[in-house]
Amino acid sequence: MPIYCTYIIIAALLLVLELVYFRIADRFNIVDRPNERSSHNTVVIRGGGIIFLLAAWIWSAFFGCHYWWFLAGLTIVCGISLWDDIHSLPDSVRLIAQFAAMFMMFADFGILHWDSWWIIIPALILCVGIINAYNFMDGINGITGGYSIAVLVPLMILNLSLHFIETSYLIVACIACVIFCFFNFRPKGKAKCFAGDVGSIGMAYIVLLPLGKLILQTGDITYIILLAVYGVDAVLTICHRIMLHENLGQAHRKHAFQILANELRIPHEIVSAAYMMMQFIISIGLIYIGRSHWIYAGCTLIVLCTAYIIFMKRYYHLHEDYLKGYLNKKTE
């Protein structure tokens, strides 16, 4: 059978399974209701991102399971996240599952050695941080699916010459993102489903496998810039909230993309596409910049951080006005 026929069959299976999940979610009331953090005002099916877990299973069925520990870790972290989407779980339970899942991925990397514990522990913390940052950034229609495509496509380009992972893995992940985007990358109020924690955390874990293998094979940590746009927005927003003495565990909508979509009323699909294009352009620049990766990475982070700070200085007052109005309505 030609390989493209295999991918067509996989796409059809994923589409059918996603539609089946919609029926199940509707039957058991697995929905996302608007709250203070939300950028939507209607009830939408939650957990549509389960398609990413299903894609990993189907890829293993069609192409062979090359990463048993990875698949087990993905199943665990997605299972806990789906349960959290249905019934909230303590942060400690989610973190334990995430650290356990990353430990399993590291087993597939072959880096679990006692004499390397001083590298493994910080790496575990960094990777769990990336997983949660990916989850924090899932706040408007299209951003998780679109941004993930902008990460996976450069990885495919790099894989053509470096061969750090099976190309089929990246293609199937992209197929899952495209199908999910069909239901989610829509104007505000028109999304059929949201990714949920199972989707955003699952996709982050899926992306970390090829990214980790790329960094380990090349020894070039600057490839982390493939996640630069999410990273800067997530990290600087956390720093901002710490400066405001806020509880980091509470819901909020202070990310730059949320202010763009909510306070500035820019359509969700435009904001998501902008984040997607920024990351794609940055990644392509890194691929073709030659040997000056460190200079490029440093300049990229400086530009992104500066842009974030300027944006917040100019527009954050709009969010403060929203909060005042929100609190006044609650006290009425």
XYZ file of N, CA, C and O in Angstrom, residues 154-255:
408
model
N 8.656 22.777 11.304
C 10.120 22.957 11.344
C 10.861 21.706 11.806
O 11.958 21.426 11.330
N 10.259 20.958 12.733
C 10.888 19.705 13.150
C 10.975 18.735 11.977
O 11.966 18.013 11.820
N 9.943 18.715 11.125
C 9.988 17.864 9.937
C 11.088 18.306 8.984
O 11.783 17.473 8.393
N 11.245 19.618 8.833
C 12.295 20.138 7.952
C 13.670 19.732 8.476
O 14.534 19.271 7.726
N 13.877 19.882 9.777
C 15.152 19.496 10.383
C 15.389 17.993 10.264
O 16.512 17.534 10.072
N 14.302 17.230 10.369
C 14.422 15.775 10.333
C 14.869 15.258 8.965
O 15.419 14.163 8.852
N 14.651 16.050 7.916
C 15.059 15.639 6.579
C 16.569 15.419 6.490
O 17.043 14.537 5.775
N 17.317 16.220 7.248
C 18.775 16.102 7.198
C 19.373 15.438 8.434
O 20.411 14.791 8.347
N 18.708 15.577 9.577
C 19.287 15.076 10.826
C 18.753 13.701 11.227
O 19.398 12.998 12.015
N 17.578 13.324 10.771
C 17.009 11.988 11.012
C 17.036 11.608 12.496
O 17.543 10.558 12.870
N 16.451 12.437 13.319
C 16.450 12.173 14.758
C 15.197 11.425 15.216
O 15.126 10.955 16.355
N 14.188 11.315 14.336
C 12.963 10.590 14.693
C 12.294 10.114 13.412
O 12.581 10.627 12.308
N 11.396 9.158 13.527
C 10.676 8.663 12.362
C 9.794 9.777 11.785
O 9.003 10.390 12.515
N 9.897 10.016 10.502
C 9.102 11.061 9.852
C 7.608 10.805 10.010
O 6.813 11.747 10.164
N 7.226 9.544 10.012
C 5.805 9.192 10.142
C 5.220 9.717 11.454
O 4.041 10.099 11.504
N 6.022 9.744 12.503
C 5.555 10.250 13.799
C 5.132 11.706 13.675
O 4.048 12.102 14.136
N 5.967 12.510 13.041
C 5.684 13.935 12.897
C 4.492 14.170 11.969
O 3.663 15.056 12.223
N 4.386 13.375 10.917
C 3.276 13.537 9.972
C 1.945 13.202 10.637
O 0.961 13.946 10.500
N 1.894 12.101 11.382
C 0.650 11.712 12.057
C 0.267 12.751 13.105
O -0.924 13.084 13.263
N 1.241 13.294 13.823
C 0.948 14.346 14.794
C 0.363 15.569 14.095
O -0.579 16.196 14.603
N 0.896 15.914 12.940
C 0.371 17.047 12.160
C -1.044 16.766 11.669
O -1.902 17.661 11.680
N -1.298 15.552 11.229
C -2.646 15.182 10.782
C -3.648 15.380 11.920
O -4.735 15.932 11.728
N -3.270 14.933 13.124
C -4.144 15.098 14.285
C -4.407 16.575 14.571
O -5.531 16.971 14.893
N -3.366 17.404 14.435
C -3.525 18.843 14.667
C -4.472 19.469 13.646
O -5.315 20.304 13.996
N -4.341 19.063 12.389
C -5.201 19.621 11.328
C -6.663 19.253 11.580
O -7.557 20.105 11.455
N -6.917 18.006 11.946
C -8.292 17.576 12.222
C -8.839 18.322 13.434
O -9.983 18.798 13.421
N -8.033 18.448 14.473
C -8.482 19.188 15.648
C -8.768 20.645 15.298
O -9.769 21.222 15.743
N -7.895 21.249 14.491
C -8.097 22.646 14.095
C -9.400 22.825 13.319
O -10.040 23.887 13.407
N -9.817 21.810 12.561
C -11.070 21.904 11.819
C -12.240 22.172 12.758
O -13.188 22.891 12.408
N -12.177 21.629 13.954
C -13.253 21.808 14.920
C -12.995 22.954 15.900
O -13.926 23.398 16.579
N -11.751 23.402 15.992
C -11.404 24.382 17.028
C -10.905 25.719 16.496
O -11.139 26.762 17.118
N -10.217 25.722 15.353
C -9.634 26.959 14.820
C -10.736 27.750 14.120
O -10.785 27.834 12.890
N -11.614 28.341 14.917
C -12.792 29.031 14.411
C -12.998 30.337 15.161
O -12.402 30.552 16.222
N -13.849 31.217 14.640
C -14.120 32.476 15.347
C -14.699 32.218 16.733
O -15.249 31.144 17.014
N -14.589 33.204 17.593
C -15.104 33.098 18.955
C -16.575 32.697 18.948
O -17.379 33.256 18.216
N -16.897 31.717 19.785
C -18.270 31.273 19.892
C -18.661 30.208 18.892
O -19.785 29.685 18.948
N -17.756 29.849 17.964
C -18.100 28.880 16.932
C -17.280 27.599 17.000
O -17.421 26.733 16.139
N -16.418 27.470 18.000
C -15.618 26.245 18.130
C -16.512 25.091 18.539
O -17.382 25.226 19.402
N -16.303 23.944 17.911
C -17.059 22.745 18.265
C -16.538 22.138 19.551
O -17.285 21.541 20.329
N -15.220 22.268 19.796
C -14.614 21.684 20.985
C -13.392 22.486 21.392
O -12.853 23.275 20.614
N -12.962 22.280 22.624
C -11.695 22.799 23.130
C -10.759 21.632 23.377
O -11.201 20.493 23.554
N -9.474 21.921 23.402
C -8.487 20.849 23.613
C -8.606 20.249 25.000
O -8.474 19.031 25.181
N -8.872 21.088 26.010
C -8.855 20.625 27.384
C -7.428 20.345 27.824
O -6.488 20.408 27.017
N -7.255 20.030 29.091
C -5.916 19.689 29.575
C -5.367 18.457 28.865
O -4.163 18.362 28.600
N -6.250 17.516 28.544
C -5.791 16.298 27.856
C -5.156 16.637 26.514
O -4.201 15.976 26.094
N -5.653 17.693 25.854
C -5.109 18.077 24.558
C -3.845 18.888 24.649
O -2.840 18.569 23.999
N -3.863 19.947 25.463
C -2.692 20.823 25.544
C -1.508 20.115 26.188
O -0.375 20.196 25.694
N -1.748 19.396 27.270
C -0.668 18.680 27.938
C -0.206 17.493 27.088
O 0.996 17.223 26.965
N -1.161 16.799 26.453
C -0.798 15.682 25.589
C 0.046 16.138 24.408
O 1.052 15.512 24.068
N -0.330 17.253 23.772
C 0.437 17.745 22.635
C 1.817 18.223 23.077
O 2.811 18.023 22.364
N 1.908 18.861 24.231
C 3.213 19.285 24.736
C 4.134 18.075 24.899
O 5.316 18.109 24.524
N 3.593 16.999 25.441
C 4.382 15.772 25.637
C 4.796 15.178 24.291
O 5.931 14.716 24.113
N 3.886 15.220 23.320
C 4.178 14.703 21.988
C 5.283 15.516 21.320
O 6.177 14.964 20.663
N 5.243 16.826 21.484
C 6.261 17.703 20.887
C 7.616 17.517 21.561
O 8.664 17.591 20.904
N 7.613 17.256 22.855
C 8.875 17.134 23.585
C 9.688 15.915 23.162
O 10.918 15.921 23.302
N 9.033 14.864 22.657
C 9.792 13.681 22.225
C 10.749 14.013 21.077
O 11.958 13.807 21.208
N 10.275 14.540 19.942
C 11.223 14.862 18.865
C 12.162 16.006 19.222
O 13.334 15.991 18.831
N 11.671 16.984 19.985
C 12.537 18.095 20.374
C 13.667 17.613 21.274
O 14.834 18.005 21.102
N 13.332 16.744 22.216
C 14.358 16.194 23.097
C 15.368 15.356 22.339
O 16.581 15.448 22.583
N 14.891 14.523 21.410
C 15.799 13.695 20.622
C 16.696 14.563 19.733
O 17.874 14.254 19.534
N 16.147 15.652 19.215
C 16.939 16.577 18.392
C 18.058 17.214 19.212
O 19.222 17.263 18.776
N 17.732 17.683 20.407
C 18.732 18.334 21.256
C 19.800 17.333 21.698
O 21.003 17.645 21.704
N 19.382 16.131 22.062
C 20.344 15.119 22.500
C 21.263 14.690 21.358
O 22.466 14.470 21.568
N 20.711 14.569 20.155
C 21.526 14.130 19.017
C 22.530 15.192 18.589
O 23.671 14.886 18.245
N 22.107 16.462 18.623
C 22.982 17.542 18.145
C 23.786 18.189 19.260
O 24.793 18.846 19.001
N 23.334 18.020 20.512
C 23.980 18.706 21.624
C 23.734 20.200 21.594
O 24.442 20.966 22.264
N 22.726 20.638 20.855
C 22.444 22.064 20.675
C 21.163 22.441 21.405
O 20.052 22.228 20.905
N 21.291 23.017 22.597
C 20.143 23.385 23.417
C 19.360 24.548 22.824
O 18.203 24.780 23.186
N 19.952 25.277 21.877
C 19.250 26.439 21.308
C 18.026 26.031 20.501
O 17.192 26.891 20.173
N 17.872 24.748 20.202
C 16.664 24.315 19.494
C 15.415 24.494 20.350
O 14.291 24.370 19.859
N 15.601 24.814 21.622
C 14.459 25.127 22.481
C 13.730 26.365 21.968
O 12.564 26.616 22.311
N 14.398 27.147 21.099
C 13.784 28.326 20.494
C 12.586 27.940 19.626
O 11.753 28.783 19.282
N 12.475 26.674 19.280
C 11.298 26.208 18.556
C 10.025 26.393 19.375
O 8.917 26.255 18.841
N 10.170 26.711 20.668
C 9.033 26.983 21.551
C 9.113 28.394 22.129
O 8.498 28.685 23.155
N 9.844 29.287 21.474
C 10.162 30.606 22.046
C 8.939 31.472 22.318
O 8.847 32.119 23.368
N 7.999 31.532 21.390
C 6.860 32.441 21.537
C 6.003 32.045 22.733
O 5.651 32.890 23.568
N 5.670 30.769 22.837
C 4.947 30.279 24.016
C 5.758 30.523 25.279
O 5.225 30.948 26.312
N 7.049 30.231 25.206
C 7.896 30.329 26.386
C 7.945 31.735 26.951
O 7.799 31.926 28.166
N 8.142 32.717 26.093
C 8.248 34.097 26.565
C 6.923 34.565 27.150
O 6.891 35.160 28.241
N 5.824 34.306 26.463
C 4.516 34.730 26.965
C 4.205 34.059 28.307
O 3.783 34.717 29.262
N 4.444 32.755 28.404
C 4.123 32.027 29.630
C 5.009 32.455 30.802
O 4.515 32.756 31.897
N 6.318 32.505 30.578
C 7.251 32.822 31.667
C 7.092 34.263 32.147
O 7.026 34.527 33.358
N 6.993 35.208 31.220
C 6.872 36.604 31.628
C 5.521 36.889 32.272
O 5.419 37.745 33.155
N 4.486 36.175 31.859
C 3.185 36.338 32.508
C 3.243 35.831 33.944
O 2.687 36.448 34.857
N 3.930 34.721 34.161
C 4.106 34.213 35.523
C 4.874 35.226 36.360
O 4.507 35.523 37.516
N 5.957 35.780 35.803
C 6.736 36.798 36.522
C 5.871 38.015 36.853
O 5.948 38.568 37.959
N 5.038 38.405 35.903
C 4.140 39.543 36.113
C 3.172 39.262 37.257
O 2.948 40.111 38.138
N 2.619 38.076 37.288
C 1.669 37.715 38.343
C 2.354 37.635 39.710
O 1.750 37.962 40.734
N 3.610 37.193 39.724
C 4.365 37.180 40.985
C 4.568 38.608 41.478
O 4.420 38.898 42.675
N 4.888 39.514 40.569
C 5.047 40.921 40.928
C 3.749 41.514 41.474
O 3.773 42.400 42.340
N 2.609 41.009 40.991
C 1.309 41.488 41.456
C 0.849 40.751 42.721
O -0.245 41.010 43.217
N 1.694 39.833 43.227
C 1.403 39.036 44.435
C 0.123 38.219 44.270
O -0.680 38.097 45.196
N -0.062 37.649 43.082
C -1.243 36.846 42.834
C -0.967 35.375 43.127
O 0.178 34.919 43.094
N -2.032 34.654 43.404
C -1.951 33.207 43.589
C -1.838 32.567 42.209
O -2.757 32.643 41.401
N -0.704 31.934 41.921
C -0.468 31.378 40.591
C -1.410 30.226 40.259
O -1.543 29.855 39.094
N -2.073 29.680 41.277
C -2.995 28.587 41.030
C -4.384 29.036 40.629
O -5.220 28.222 40.236
N -4.655 30.337 40.738
C -5.986 30.849 40.408
C -6.123 31.141 38.922
O -5.146 31.472 38.246
N -7.353 31.029 38.442
C -7.630 31.315 37.035
C -7.344 32.784 36.738
O -7.512 33.654 37.589
N -6.907 33.046 35.517
C -6.615 34.417 35.110
C -6.662 34.490 33.595
O -6.793 33.470 32.905
N -6.569 35.701 33.058
C -6.447 35.885 31.615
C -5.544 37.082 31.331
O -5.911 38.042 30.689
N -4.326 36.964 31.851
C -3.343 38.037 31.748
C -2.291 37.794 30.658
O -1.409 38.631 30.474
N -2.345 36.664 29.985
C -1.396 36.430 28.899
C -1.599 37.471 27.806
O -2.709 37.992 27.612
